[in-house]
Short mmCIF file of C-alpha atoms in Angstrom, two decimals:
data_model
loop_
_atom_site.label_atom_id
_atom_site.label_comp_id
_atom_site.label_asym_id
_atom_site.label_seq_id
_atom_site.Cartn_x
_atom_site.Cartn_y
_atom_site.Cartn_z
CA MET A 99 -56.51 28.50 35.60
CA ASP A 100 -59.90 29.60 36.90
CA LYS A 101 -61.23 28.74 40.35
CA ARG A 102 -63.74 26.22 39.04
CA ASN A 103 -61.08 24.18 37.22
CA GLU A 104 -58.87 24.36 40.29
CA LEU A 105 -61.70 23.00 42.46
CA ILE A 106 -62.35 20.20 39.95
CA LYS A 107 -58.68 19.23 40.11
CA GLU A 108 -58.77 19.27 43.92
CA TRP A 109 -61.78 16.92 43.98
CA ILE A 110 -60.02 14.59 41.54
CA HIS A 111 -56.80 14.73 43.56
CA LYS A 112 -58.63 13.73 46.74
CA ALA A 113 -60.55 11.01 44.90
CA ASP A 114 -57.32 9.64 43.44
CA HIS A 115 -55.91 9.43 46.97
CA ASP A 116 -58.93 7.41 48.10
CA ILE A 117 -58.66 5.03 45.17
CA GLY A 118 -54.91 4.82 45.74
CA MET A 119 -55.46 3.80 49.37
CA ALA A 120 -57.94 1.14 48.26
CA LYS A 121 -55.38 -0.23 45.78
CA LEU A 122 -52.62 -0.29 48.40
CA ALA A 123 -54.85 -2.10 50.85
CA ILE A 124 -55.92 -4.66 48.24
CA GLU A 125 -52.26 -5.34 47.47
CA HIS A 126 -50.97 -5.41 51.06
CA LYS A 127 -53.88 -5.84 53.50
CA ALA A 128 -56.67 -7.43 51.48
CA GLU A 129 -58.38 -8.53 54.69
CA TYR A 130 -59.26 -4.87 55.41
CA THR A 131 -62.30 -5.21 53.18
CA ASP A 132 -64.40 -2.66 55.07
CA LEU A 133 -61.84 0.10 54.61
CA ILE A 134 -61.19 -0.80 50.98
CA CYS A 135 -64.91 -0.55 50.19
CA PHE A 136 -65.18 2.69 52.16
CA HIS A 137 -62.34 4.29 50.19
CA CYS A 138 -63.88 3.11 46.91
CA GLN A 139 -67.17 4.78 47.84
CA GLN A 140 -65.35 7.94 48.91
CA ALA A 141 -63.41 8.06 45.64
CA VAL A 142 -66.58 7.77 43.56
CA GLU A 143 -68.32 10.42 45.66
CA LYS A 144 -65.45 12.83 44.98
CA TYR A 145 -65.28 12.03 41.25
CA LEU A 146 -69.01 12.72 40.99
CA LYS A 147 -68.60 16.00 42.87
CA ALA A 148 -65.78 16.99 40.49
CA TYR A 149 -68.13 16.37 37.57
CA LEU A 150 -70.90 18.38 39.24
CA VAL A 151 -68.50 21.32 39.61
CA HIS A 152 -67.55 20.87 35.95
CA LEU A 153 -71.24 21.04 35.01
CA ASN A 154 -71.68 24.07 37.28
CA ILE A 155 -74.30 22.28 39.37
CA VAL A 156 -74.65 23.25 43.02
CA PHE A 157 -74.96 20.29 45.40
CA ARG A 158 -75.53 19.91 49.12
CA LYS A 159 -73.07 18.22 51.44
CA THR A 160 -73.88 14.52 51.20
CA HIS A 161 -72.50 11.00 50.89
CA SER A 162 -75.43 9.88 48.72
CA LEU A 163 -74.10 8.74 45.36
CA SER A 164 -77.60 8.35 43.92
CA TYR A 165 -78.43 11.96 44.85
CA LEU A 166 -75.27 13.14 43.09
CA LEU A 167 -76.11 11.05 40.01
CA ASP A 168 -79.65 12.46 39.97
CA LEU A 169 -78.21 15.97 39.81
CA ILE A 170 -75.86 15.00 36.98
CA ASN A 171 -78.72 13.25 35.18
CA GLU A 172 -80.56 16.58 34.92
CA MET A 173 -77.86 17.82 32.50
CA ASP A 174 -76.17 14.67 31.23
CA LYS A 175 -78.13 11.43 30.86
CA ILE A 176 -76.87 8.75 33.25
CA SER A 177 -77.27 5.10 32.26
CA ASP A 178 -79.07 2.50 34.33
CA GLN A 179 -75.74 0.65 34.50
CA MET A 180 -74.12 3.64 36.22
CA TYR A 181 -76.98 3.79 38.73
CA SER A 182 -76.54 0.06 39.37
CA MET A 183 -72.83 0.50 39.97
CA VAL A 184 -73.24 3.30 42.50
CA GLU A 185 -75.98 1.33 44.25
CA VAL A 186 -73.35 -1.31 45.06
CA LEU A 187 -71.16 1.35 46.73
CA GLU A 188 -73.93 3.34 48.43
CA SER A 189 -73.90 1.47 51.75
CA TYR A 190 -70.13 1.74 52.13
CA ALA A 191 -70.27 5.48 52.90
CA VAL A 192 -71.17 5.45 56.56
CA GLU A 193 -72.18 1.94 57.55
CA MET A 194 -68.65 0.61 57.10
CA ARG A 195 -67.22 3.02 59.65
CA TYR A 196 -69.19 2.05 62.73
CA PRO A 197 -69.70 -1.23 64.59
CA ASP A 198 -73.51 -1.12 64.78
CA ASP A 199 -75.17 -2.84 61.81
CA TRP A 200 -71.69 -3.52 60.47
CA TYR A 201 -70.65 -6.38 58.26
CA GLU A 202 -67.41 -7.47 56.67
CA PRO A 203 -67.56 -7.32 52.86
CA THR A 204 -66.36 -10.44 51.10
CA GLU A 205 -63.28 -10.49 48.90
CA HIS A 206 -65.60 -10.62 45.87
CA GLU A 207 -67.57 -7.57 47.06
CA THR A 208 -64.33 -5.73 47.73
CA ARG A 209 -62.90 -6.42 44.27
CA GLU A 210 -66.24 -5.43 42.74
CA ALA A 211 -66.20 -2.12 44.65
CA TYR A 212 -62.67 -1.41 43.45
CA SER A 213 -63.55 -2.31 39.85
CA ILE A 214 -66.58 -0.01 39.97
CA ALA A 215 -64.49 2.86 41.35
CA ILE A 216 -61.96 2.43 38.53
CA LYS A 217 -64.71 2.38 35.88
CA ILE A 218 -66.39 5.50 37.27
CA ARG A 219 -63.03 7.28 37.53
CA LYS A 220 -62.39 6.59 33.83
CA TYR A 221 -65.90 7.73 32.88
CA ILE A 222 -65.69 10.99 34.83
CA LEU A 223 -62.17 11.87 33.68
CA GLU A 224 -63.23 11.36 30.06
CA LYS A 225 -66.26 13.61 30.62
CA ILE A 226 -64.25 16.36 32.29
CA ALA A 227 -61.20 16.17 30.00
CA LEU A 228 -59.11 18.81 31.79
#
């Protein structure tokens, strides 16, 4: 296996761990909505980075999902629906981790974040098809 495919698999592995933590928390500590949303955002960020590696697109270190989608969009058209989904997750990258300007996502927001992460995972894995 070449280095690029290995790196793609590593990004997916890490993303799967984030989504797995979100699932565990939903099932056992659903009140930890901030951490669930954070892990959903992190998972999507890593799935997008895996796809960027697959497309051989260089990207800077960032938590911006819209930036990552913009890079992908240059080679593979991204739907408005996908942009709308990542917009929901965008604020969960950093804001969730610190007490200033912090809020507690609702159960509905948390389930939406998880659902979005699952949909994007499926989309990316179908695109990569390793």
